[in-house]
Each structure stands twice: as structure tokens, then as C-alpha cells.
GROMACS .gro file of C-alpha atoms in nm:
model
  403
    1GLN     CA    1   0.000   0.000   0.000
    2THR     CA    2   0.288   0.235   0.082
    3SER     CA    3   0.440   0.177  -0.261
    4LEU     CA    4   0.106   0.258  -0.425
    5ILE     CA    5   0.084   0.587  -0.235
    6THR     CA    6   0.442   0.670  -0.327
    7GLY     CA    7   0.377   0.592  -0.695
    8ARG     CA    8   0.060   0.801  -0.689
    9ASN     CA    9   0.246   1.097  -0.536
   10ARG     CA   10   0.518   1.069  -0.797
   11PHE     CA   11   0.261   1.068  -1.074
   12LEU     CA   12   0.082   1.372  -0.929
   13HIS     CA   13   0.410   1.561  -0.898
   14TYR     CA   14   0.506   1.465  -1.251
   15ALA     CA   15   0.170   1.570  -1.392
   16PHE     CA   16   0.094   1.885  -1.195
   17ASP     CA   17   0.424   2.035  -1.076
   18TYR     CA   18   0.465   2.381  -1.229
   19GLU     CA   19   0.796   2.482  -1.386
   20THR     CA   20   0.896   2.845  -1.427
   21PRO     CA   21   1.214   2.987  -1.587
   22LYS     CA   22   1.487   3.104  -1.354
   23THR     CA   23   1.762   3.344  -1.453
   24LEU     CA   24   2.104   3.199  -1.384
   25VAL     CA   25   2.395   3.432  -1.455
   26ILE     CA   26   2.713   3.238  -1.538
   27PRO     CA   27   3.033   3.443  -1.571
   28SER     CA   28   3.188   3.208  -1.828
   29LEU     CA   29   3.349   3.342  -2.145
   30GLY     CA   30   3.329   3.001  -2.312
   31VAL     CA   31   2.955   2.957  -2.259
   32GLY     CA   32   2.890   3.321  -2.349
   33PHE     CA   33   3.086   3.284  -2.672
   34VAL     CA   34   2.888   2.972  -2.772
   35PHE     CA   35   2.561   3.153  -2.699
   36ARG     CA   36   2.645   3.468  -2.896
   37PHE     CA   37   2.808   3.278  -3.183
   38THR     CA   38   2.500   3.058  -3.223
   39GLN     CA   39   2.281   3.369  -3.223
   40PHE     CA   40   2.506   3.520  -3.490
   41LEU     CA   41   2.474   3.210  -3.711
   42VAL     CA   42   2.096   3.213  -3.684
   43VAL     CA   43   2.077   3.585  -3.767
   44MET     CA   44   2.312   3.543  -4.064
   45TYR     CA   45   2.103   3.250  -4.195
   46VAL     CA   46   1.779   3.448  -4.165
   47VAL     CA   47   1.914   3.772  -4.310
   48GLY     CA   48   2.164   3.636  -4.563
   49TYR     CA   49   1.994   3.323  -4.698
   50VAL     CA   50   1.623   3.353  -4.620
   51CYS     CA   51   1.586   3.725  -4.694
   52VAL     CA   52   1.859   3.810  -4.945
   53VAL     CA   53   1.903   3.485  -5.140
   54GLN     CA   54   1.560   3.321  -5.117
   55LYS     CA   55   1.365   3.649  -5.085
   56ALA     CA   56   1.123   3.472  -4.852
   57TYR     CA   57   0.947   3.803  -4.783
   58GLN     CA   58   0.797   3.790  -5.134
   59ASP     CA   59   0.486   3.633  -5.282
   60THR     CA   60   0.563   3.452  -5.611
   61ASP     CA   61   0.392   3.370  -5.940
   62THR     CA   62   0.483   3.157  -6.246
   63VAL     CA   63   0.507   3.304  -6.594
   64ILE     CA   64   0.243   3.252  -6.865
   65SER     CA   65   0.380   3.298  -7.214
   66THR     CA   66   0.309   3.295  -7.587
   67VAL     CA   67   0.565   3.282  -7.870
   68THR     CA   68   0.559   3.352  -8.244
   69THR     CA   69   0.856   3.328  -8.481
   70LYS     CA   70   0.940   3.459  -8.827
   71VAL     CA   71   1.241   3.328  -9.022
   72LYS     CA   72   1.399   3.521  -9.310
   73GLY     CA   73   1.670   3.430  -9.558
   74PHE     CA   74   1.741   3.307  -9.911
   75ALA     CA   75   1.963   3.037 -10.058
   76PHE     CA   76   2.064   2.903 -10.397
   77THR     CA   77   2.172   2.543 -10.458
   78ASN     CA   78   2.344   2.398 -10.762
   79THR     CA   79   2.495   2.054 -10.706
   80SER     CA   80   2.557   1.751 -10.925
   81ASP     CA   81   2.273   1.562 -10.756
   82THR     CA   82   2.006   1.830 -10.784
   83GLU     CA   83   1.892   2.089 -11.033
   84PRO     CA   84   1.976   2.456 -10.970
   85ARG     CA   85   1.718   2.600 -10.737
   86PHE     CA   86   1.640   2.918 -10.546
   87TRP     CA   87   1.508   2.869 -10.191
   88ASP     CA   88   1.302   3.113  -9.985
   89VAL     CA   89   1.125   3.088  -9.652
   90ALA     CA   90   0.823   2.906  -9.800
   91ASP     CA   91   1.052   2.622  -9.914
   92TYR     CA   92   1.263   2.552  -9.606
   93ILE     CA   93   1.031   2.633  -9.311
   94ILE     CA   94   0.817   2.322  -9.247
   95PRO     CA   95   0.543   2.363  -9.133
   96PRO     CA   96   0.491   2.739  -9.186
   97GLN     CA   97   0.356   2.778  -8.829
   98GLY     CA   98   0.470   2.581  -8.524
   99ASP     CA   99   0.375   2.572  -8.157
  100HIS     CA  100   0.668   2.738  -7.976
  101SER     CA  101   0.906   2.586  -8.235
  102PHE     CA  102   1.017   2.613  -8.597
  103PHE     CA  103   1.204   2.378  -8.830
  104VAL     CA  104   1.470   2.485  -9.081
  105LEU     CA  105   1.544   2.243  -9.365
  106THR     CA  106   1.920   2.195  -9.418
  107ASN     CA  107   1.960   1.862  -9.602
  108MET     CA  108   1.741   1.615  -9.788
  109VAL     CA  109   1.705   1.295  -9.988
  110VAL     CA  110   1.472   1.352 -10.286
  111THR     CA  111   1.290   1.072 -10.470
  112PRO     CA  112   1.113   1.234 -10.769
  113LYS     CA  113   0.837   1.111 -11.003
  114GLN     CA  114   0.694   0.838 -10.783
  115VAL     CA  115   0.375   0.669 -10.899
  116GLN     CA  116   0.162   0.397 -10.741
  117SER     CA  117   0.271   0.075 -10.911
  118ARG     CA  118   0.459  -0.252 -10.855
  119CYS     CA  119   0.835  -0.275 -10.810
  120PRO     CA  120   1.094  -0.501 -10.640
  121GLU     CA  121   1.148  -0.431 -10.268
  122LEU     CA  122   1.486  -0.304 -10.149
  123PRO     CA  123   1.720  -0.594 -10.061
  124SER     CA  124   1.720  -0.702  -9.695
  125PRO     CA  125   1.723  -1.041  -9.515
  126SER     CA  126   1.340  -1.040  -9.505
  127THR     CA  127   1.285  -0.943  -9.871
  128ILE     CA  128   1.547  -1.144 -10.063
  129CYS     CA  129   1.387  -1.440 -10.240
  130VAL     CA  130   1.470  -1.728 -10.474
  131ASP     CA  131   1.125  -1.782 -10.625
  132ASP     CA  132   0.761  -1.689 -10.570
  133CYS     CA  133   0.730  -1.939 -10.284
  134ASN     CA  134   0.938  -1.707 -10.064
  135CYS     CA  135   0.691  -1.419 -10.104
  136VAL     CA  136   0.350  -1.403  -9.934
  137GLU     CA  137   0.079  -1.213 -10.116
  138GLY     CA  138  -0.074  -0.940  -9.898
  139HIS     CA  139   0.209  -0.946  -9.643
  140SER     CA  140   0.326  -0.605  -9.524
  141ASP     CA  141   0.632  -0.536  -9.314
  142PRO     CA  142   0.618  -0.211  -9.112
  143ARG     CA  143   0.991  -0.170  -9.182
  144GLY     CA  144   0.940  -0.228  -9.553
  145ASN     CA  145   0.806  -0.010  -9.833
  146GLY     CA  146   0.482  -0.173  -9.944
  147ILE     CA  147   0.250  -0.475  -9.964
  148GLN     CA  148   0.391  -0.791 -10.119
  149THR     CA  149   0.223  -0.919 -10.438
  150GLY     CA  150   0.350  -1.276 -10.402
  151LEU     CA  151   0.597  -1.250 -10.692
  152CYS     CA  152   0.978  -1.270 -10.678
  153GLU     CA  153   1.140  -1.023 -10.920
  154ASN     CA  154   1.491  -0.923 -11.020
  155TYR     CA  155   1.609  -0.622 -10.822
  156SER     CA  156   1.948  -0.624 -10.994
  157THR     CA  157   2.165  -0.862 -11.188
  158THR     CA  158   2.278  -1.023 -10.861
  159ALA     CA  159   1.972  -1.001 -10.631
  160ARG     CA  160   1.605  -1.099 -10.642
  161THR     CA  161   1.350  -0.953 -10.398
  162CYS     CA  162   0.977  -0.979 -10.338
  163GLU     CA  163   0.766  -0.745 -10.547
  164VAL     CA  164   0.557  -0.486 -10.357
  165LEU     CA  165   0.269  -0.255 -10.433
  166SER     CA  166   0.397   0.089 -10.339
  167TRP     CA  167   0.507   0.431 -10.458
  168CYS     CA  168   0.774   0.345 -10.715
  169PRO     CA  169   1.062   0.396 -10.763
  170LEU     CA  170   1.134   0.327 -10.394
  171GLU     CA  171   1.329   0.571 -10.181
  172ILE     CA  172   1.696   0.493 -10.115
  173ASP     CA  173   1.769   0.708  -9.809
  174THR     CA  174   2.128   0.593  -9.769
  175LYS     CA  175   2.240   0.843 -10.035
  176LEU     CA  176   2.248   1.138  -9.796
  177PRO     CA  177   2.474   1.426  -9.909
  178GLU     CA  178   2.790   1.445  -9.699
  179HIS     CA  179   2.767   1.822  -9.692
  180ALA     CA  180   2.444   2.004  -9.607
  181LEU     CA  181   2.250   2.102  -9.917
  182LEU     CA  182   2.130   2.426  -9.758
  183ALA     CA  183   2.458   2.520  -9.593
  184ALA     CA  184   2.365   2.886  -9.646
  185ALA     CA  185   2.093   2.848  -9.383
  186GLU     CA  186   2.347   2.945  -9.118
  187ASN     CA  187   2.297   3.307  -9.226
  188PHE     CA  188   1.918   3.298  -9.194
  189THR     CA  189   1.769   3.506  -8.914
  190VAL     CA  190   1.468   3.453  -8.691
  191LEU     CA  191   1.255   3.714  -8.518
  192ILE     CA  192   1.117   3.582  -8.188
  193LYS     CA  193   0.815   3.766  -8.048
  194ASN     CA  194   0.746   3.666  -7.689
  195SER     CA  195   0.473   3.809  -7.464
  196ILE     CA  196   0.454   3.712  -7.097
  197THR     CA  197   0.228   3.784  -6.802
  198TYR     CA  198   0.228   3.726  -6.427
  199PRO     CA  199  -0.147   3.721  -6.359
  200LYS     CA  200  -0.118   3.739  -5.981
  201PHE     CA  201   0.060   4.076  -6.009
  202ASN     CA  202  -0.117   4.196  -6.327
  203PHE     CA  203   0.228   4.234  -6.484
  204HIS     CA  204   0.278   4.220  -6.864
  205ARG     CA  205   0.592   4.242  -7.076
  206ARG     CA  206   0.726   4.172  -7.428
  207ASN     CA  207   1.076   4.080  -7.533
  208ILE     CA  208   1.046   4.366  -7.784
  209LEU     CA  209   1.122   4.644  -7.539
  210PRO     CA  210   0.921   4.969  -7.528
  211HIS     CA  211   1.197   5.180  -7.684
  212VAL     CA  212   1.229   4.952  -7.989
  213ASN     CA  213   1.093   5.082  -8.322
  214SER     CA  214   1.070   4.936  -8.671
  215SER     CA  215   1.392   5.099  -8.792
  216TYR     CA  216   1.582   4.944  -8.503
  217LEU     CA  217   1.444   4.596  -8.584
  218LYS     CA  218   1.562   4.629  -8.944
  219ARG     CA  219   1.925   4.671  -8.841
  220CYS     CA  220   1.969   4.499  -8.503
  221GLU     CA  221   2.099   4.147  -8.445
  222PHE     CA  222   2.138   3.969  -8.113
  223SER     CA  223   2.483   3.987  -7.959
  224ARG     CA  224   2.548   3.901  -7.598
  225LEU     CA  225   2.806   4.177  -7.572
  226THR     CA  226   2.678   4.462  -7.790
  227ASP     CA  227   2.301   4.405  -7.826
  228PRO     CA  228   2.171   4.150  -7.571
  229HIS     CA  229   1.805   4.256  -7.601
  230CYS     CA  230   1.760   4.242  -7.979
  231PRO     CA  231   1.491   3.979  -8.061
  232ILE     CA  232   1.647   3.889  -8.400
  233PHE     CA  233   1.893   3.598  -8.396
  234ARG     CA  234   2.125   3.458  -8.662
  235LEU     CA  235   2.092   3.078  -8.676
  236LYS     CA  236   2.468   3.025  -8.682
  237ASP     CA  237   2.508   3.228  -8.363
  238ILE     CA  238   2.236   3.025  -8.187
  239VAL     CA  239   2.407   2.697  -8.275
  240SER     CA  240   2.750   2.833  -8.179
  241GLU     CA  241   2.630   2.950  -7.837
  242ALA     CA  242   2.494   2.599  -7.780
  243GLY     CA  243   2.846   2.464  -7.833
  244GLU     CA  244   2.781   2.310  -8.177
  245ASP     CA  245   2.904   2.364  -8.532
  246PHE     CA  246   2.623   2.459  -8.769
  247GLN     CA  247   2.764   2.281  -9.077
  248ASP     CA  248   2.817   1.955  -8.885
  249MET     CA  249   2.471   1.969  -8.730
  250ALA     CA  250   2.304   2.059  -9.061
  251VAL     CA  251   2.399   1.728  -9.228
  252LYS     CA  252   2.172   1.504  -9.016
  253GLY     CA  253   1.983   1.765  -8.818
  254GLY     CA  254   1.914   1.805  -8.450
  255ILE     CA  255   1.706   1.987  -8.190
  256LEU     CA  256   1.815   2.313  -8.026
  257GLY     CA  257   1.653   2.496  -7.739
  258ILE     CA  258   1.619   2.873  -7.722
  259LEU     CA  259   1.564   2.940  -7.352
  260ILE     CA  260   1.410   3.270  -7.241
  261ASP     CA  261   1.430   3.334  -6.867
  262TRP     CA  262   1.181   3.587  -6.727
  263SER     CA  263   1.273   3.549  -6.358
  264CYS     CA  264   1.211   3.895  -6.212
  265ASP     CA  265   1.206   4.087  -5.885
  266LEU     CA  266   0.903   4.316  -5.910
  267ASP     CA  267   0.971   4.524  -5.598
  268TRP     CA  268   1.002   4.895  -5.667
  269TRP     CA  269   1.365   4.909  -5.556
  270ALA     CA  270   1.470   4.625  -5.791
  271GLY     CA  271   1.588   4.669  -6.148
  272GLU     CA  272   1.382   4.645  -6.466
  273CYS     CA  273   1.238   4.307  -6.567
  274LEU     CA  274   1.421   4.196  -6.885
  275PRO     CA  275   1.447   3.859  -7.065
  276LYS     CA  276   1.769   3.659  -7.049
  277TYR     CA  277   1.851   3.431  -7.344
  278SER     CA  278   2.048   3.107  -7.343
  279PHE     CA  279   2.089   2.822  -7.593
  280ARG     CA  280   2.157   2.449  -7.571
  281ARG     CA  281   2.125   2.130  -7.773
  282LEU     CA  282   1.831   1.921  -7.656
  283ASP     CA  283   1.863   1.593  -7.848
  284ASN     CA  284   2.111   1.335  -7.728
  285LYS     CA  285   2.450   1.346  -7.897
  286HIS     CA  286   2.651   1.057  -7.757
  287PRO     CA  287   3.009   1.041  -7.888
  288VAL     CA  288   3.016   0.657  -7.883
  289ASN     CA  289   2.659   0.526  -7.903
  290ASN     CA  290   2.547   0.750  -8.187
  291VAL     CA  291   2.262   0.533  -8.322
  292ALA     CA  292   1.987   0.711  -8.520
  293PRO     CA  293   2.137   1.060  -8.477
  294GLY     CA  294   1.985   1.389  -8.577
  295TYR     CA  295   1.630   1.487  -8.670
  296ASN     CA  296   1.442   1.404  -8.989
  297PHE     CA  297   1.095   1.335  -9.129
  298ARG     CA  298   0.929   1.275  -9.466
  299PHE     CA  299   0.678   1.474  -9.664
  300ALA     CA  300   0.561   1.466 -10.025
  301LYS     CA  301   0.450   1.708 -10.293
  302TYR     CA  302   0.176   1.573 -10.522
  303TYR     CA  303   0.114   1.646 -10.890
  304LYS     CA  304  -0.114   1.541 -11.177
  305THR     CA  305   0.028   1.450 -11.517
  306ALA     CA  306  -0.132   1.559 -11.843
  307ASP     CA  307  -0.315   1.228 -11.869
  308GLY     CA  308  -0.448   1.255 -11.512
  309GLU     CA  309  -0.201   1.018 -11.339
  310GLU     CA  310  -0.106   1.114 -10.984
  311THR     CA  311   0.265   1.147 -10.910
  312ARG     CA  312   0.462   1.277 -10.620
  313THR     CA  313   0.808   1.387 -10.512
  314LEU     CA  314   0.907   1.229 -10.179
  315ILE     CA  315   1.142   1.431  -9.962
  316LYS     CA  316   1.320   1.299  -9.656
  317ALA     CA  317   1.399   1.625  -9.480
  318TYR     CA  318   1.690   1.672  -9.241
  319GLY     CA  319   1.719   1.992  -9.047
  320ILE     CA  320   1.734   2.173  -8.716
  321ARG     CA  321   1.425   2.217  -8.502
  322PHE     CA  322   1.441   2.516  -8.271
  323ASP     CA  323   1.224   2.489  -7.958
  324VAL     CA  324   1.154   2.819  -7.780
  325ILE     CA  325   1.123   2.745  -7.407
  326VAL     CA  326   1.000   3.027  -7.183
  327PHE     CA  327   1.020   3.000  -6.805
  328GLY     CA  328   1.045   3.225  -6.503
  329THR     CA  329   0.918   3.316  -6.158
  330ALA     CA  330   0.842   3.665  -6.031
  331GLY     CA  331   0.832   3.784  -5.672
  332ARG     CA  332   0.691   4.091  -5.498
  333PHE     CA  333   0.686   4.198  -5.132
  334SER     CA  334   0.388   4.063  -4.937
  335ILE     CA  335   0.308   4.098  -4.568
  336VAL     CA  336   0.188   3.738  -4.527
  337PRO     CA  337   0.512   3.554  -4.618
  338THR     CA  338   0.705   3.823  -4.431
  339ILE     CA  339   0.520   3.752  -4.105
  340VAL     CA  340   0.544   3.376  -4.156
  341ASN     CA  341   0.919   3.384  -4.211
  342LEU     CA  342   0.969   3.633  -3.927
  343GLY     CA  343   0.794   3.390  -3.695
  344ALA     CA  344   1.017   3.110  -3.822
  345ALA     CA  345   1.324   3.326  -3.752
  346LEU     CA  346   1.209   3.391  -3.394
  347SER     CA  347   1.153   3.018  -3.342
  348PHE     CA  348   1.510   2.954  -3.456
  349LEU     CA  349   1.637   3.211  -3.206
  350SER     CA  350   1.447   3.034  -2.928
  351LEU     CA  351   1.663   2.726  -2.991
  352VAL     CA  352   1.985   2.915  -2.917
  353PRO     CA  353   1.957   2.877  -2.534
  354VAL     CA  354   1.907   2.503  -2.584
  355VAL     CA  355   2.242   2.483  -2.761
  356ALA     CA  356   2.411   2.694  -2.492
  357ASP     CA  357   2.256   2.480  -2.211
  358TRP     CA  358   2.376   2.163  -2.382
  359PHE     CA  359   2.729   2.303  -2.400
  360LEU     CA  360   2.701   2.419  -2.038
  361VAL     CA  361   2.612   2.079  -1.886
  362THR     CA  362   2.812   1.867  -2.132
  363CYS     CA  363   3.135   2.035  -2.234
  364SER     CA  364   3.227   2.284  -1.955
  365ARG     CA  365   3.472   2.192  -1.678
  366LYS     CA  366   3.226   2.280  -1.397
  367ARG     CA  367   2.932   2.105  -1.556
  368ASP     CA  368   2.837   1.924  -1.231
  369LEU     CA  369   2.812   2.253  -1.043
  370TYR     CA  370   2.611   2.411  -1.324
  371SER     CA  371   2.376   2.113  -1.337
  372ARG     CA  372   2.299   2.138  -0.963
  373HIS     CA  373   2.211   2.507  -0.981
  374LYS     CA  374   2.032   2.498  -1.313
  375THR     CA  375   1.722   2.330  -1.165
  376THR     CA  376   1.577   2.410  -0.819
  377HIS     CA  377   1.296   2.215  -0.652
  378LEU     CA  378   1.091   2.432  -0.412
  379THR     CA  379   0.918   2.265  -0.116
  380GLU     CA  380   0.615   2.460   0.006
  381ASP     CA  381   0.639   2.336   0.369
  382ALA     CA  382   1.004   2.442   0.398
  383ASP     CA  383   1.092   2.713   0.652
  384SER     CA  384   1.154   3.067   0.547
  385ALA     CA  385   1.531   3.031   0.568
  386SER     CA  386   1.540   2.746   0.323
  387VAL     CA  387   1.309   2.935   0.088
  388ARG     CA  388   1.543   3.233   0.092
  389ASP     CA  389   1.829   3.007   0.000
  390PHE     CA  390   1.662   2.953  -0.336
  391SER     CA  391   1.535   3.307  -0.386
  392PRO     CA  392   1.644   3.506  -0.692
  393SER     CA  393   1.855   3.732  -0.472
  394LEU     CA  394   2.106   3.451  -0.442
  395SER     CA  395   2.316   3.474  -0.754
  396LEU     CA  396   2.540   3.201  -0.881
  397MET     CA  397   2.804   3.468  -0.922
  398ASN     CA  398   2.849   3.453  -0.543
  399LEU     CA  399   2.910   3.081  -0.555
  400ILE     CA  400   3.147   3.030  -0.845
  401SER     CA  401   3.421   3.220  -1.014
  402THR     CA  402   3.485   3.266  -1.383
  403ASP     CA  403   3.512   2.930  -1.560
   0.00000   0.00000   0.00000
């Protein structure tokens, strides 16, 4: 029964004893240095990182953007494989309008005068045959060029392949020019018109700045050093800033990103909100595993002969696709995040005494003495003398000397 009463009393004391802070002045340079240095670190973190770097006193919004492009330039080609031809923007920009991107034709494989007829398939392990028994009528291979007719025909004097119903003559895309057909495309220019908004702040901007007029656009060209805000870019300069060579890339094509960063500080004391341009290659260019490199697709131009027969010219187009990628975050002073982060800073400061107390009772030479005086248990039925022994007028400075 006695043990039960003792356990009950312990529980009551544990549950209902009231604790109140007591000021204990410790004349120790070591503990004082730890306390002030920890305070300094917390203040530097709040001021330097939270306020200056992260700008946690601001409300933020994400950019909404629209982009249109206009490419200009001319080229003339006259090679042994093609007829002399003049090229303008309607010939090499495919399609004429793109969604935040545009494609510039730089190389091609042309298969002219195709008609729908029957012809031997290109030689491959699945199309080479000895006789008609090796060909299945109606069979179509997704990697092939047509639907088999069931006949085995002479492809050349040394090979026989299954005949197919297709657009004949078949395309031979291995005859790609070693040098880009439209090498002059490096001198083409593109005008990028970009409008952005931050709806939360009702903030609107264009990359064509307010002071720009039509005469300026006719003569300006983007240069990171001399004209970093001109919205007209030479294609060669874009590829060069991405770390690539235009003539090498133009042979088999590729994908380049034009990145426009609209990250802005909209507070009145900050500078003007201006776009920042950067460029990089987006498709994978592995120096060793370079399987299926570049960027290409096929399209055809259709015609009618005098006798009404449909023909077409098949073009396997190689070129550079430019993707315009707009991103950014804007911030402006707001009282709500300021109060929230101020409260967080004060909570960090409240942890400083915990660090100093830990150092006091763990690392100091007189930690046993400090531990005894750090916590005082007051007994209500004690006499007045014993109560005075624990009164605030008794300072630890009278008991210990400097650590």
C-alpha cells in the first residue's frame, strides 16, 4: 500500500508540478561565446539566406507565355545531284507555323516522279527471295516499303526480292549528301516575339522592349556583348552559343533549345524586368553510341500529269528544329510571407539557449556545479530560511568564479 501511495504521489508531482524559468547568470566566457556565436549564425542565416538569397518576404507567381517566330533568308543550290534552285522561306520552313518551335530544312534525300505501281522491294534479309514461294501475297512489313504481291522479281543482276505494291521507284535514303544542301541556312535570321504575363501581379511584358521601333528591328541582331536585347537571332550564332558547329549539325539535323528566362524581382527598388537568353542542344548526342542521330521526317508534294495520273516527289527532310522554351518566376513583397518567415526566424532564435545549455552541462569543466544550480525544486512546507536560500537574490556569481 505504501508503494502505491508513493507511486501516486510521484505521478501527481510529474503531472501537476509547475515549472517556471529562472535566470542563472554564469560568468563564463566560453559559454557566453557559444551563446552569442549561435545567435550570430541564426541571424546570418535568416538575413543572408532567407531574406537576401531566397527572398522569402515575397509572394511569387509563375510566368504565362506565348511565342511567335518569323524566319527570313534566301539560298541558292546547284549541285551535281540536284537541279539549280532558289530557296526562300516558304521552301525551307516546315510547317509554316509551329507551336513554340520552328524547323529549318538543311539537307534532304529527294525521290522524284513516284507513282503507285509494282516494283521489287529493297534488298534485306526479309525481302530477298529465290522464287515466288518465298513471297507471301498481302504481307506487309512495317519496316518495308509496301504490300507484297507474291511474286519474286529481279532487283538487280545479282539479287532478287519480293515485289511490292507501293510508290515506285522506292526511296533509297542511304544516299544522304555528306555536306548540307542548304549550308547557307546558317545566315538565316529569326525574329522571336514573346509576350509574358504574371497574372497574380497583373504584370505584362514583351521581349520587344518599349523603346524599340521598326527601324531598329531592321538593323539589329542579337549579340550578348553589344546588343543582348535584340529579338532577332542569326541561326549560326544560336548553334555556336549551344556549343555546336552549324555545318556539322546541318547534315543530319538536331534539336536546339532557345531558352528565355523571365525570372524577375518586381519590388520597386529592384531593377527592370528583362528577358535573359540562353541556348543548348536538346537531343542526345553521344560520342560513342550515336545510333539514329539527328532529326528528320518525310513529306511529299503531289502532282497530276497531263493524262491525269497522280505522281509525287518524296522528300526525306533533315534539319534543325528550334524549340523556344519560356520560363520564369516573379516575386513581390507581401506581408503574409514576411510575417510567416519572421515567426520562423524567432523560433530559430528560441533554440539558441538550448544549444548553450547543452554546451554548459556537457562540455564545460564545472558542468556538475552548473547542473545542480540549473534546476531548483521548491518545497512549500520548507521554513523561510530554506526558501530564501533559493530566492532570486542569491546569484550564482556569489558561488562560483569565472570558468
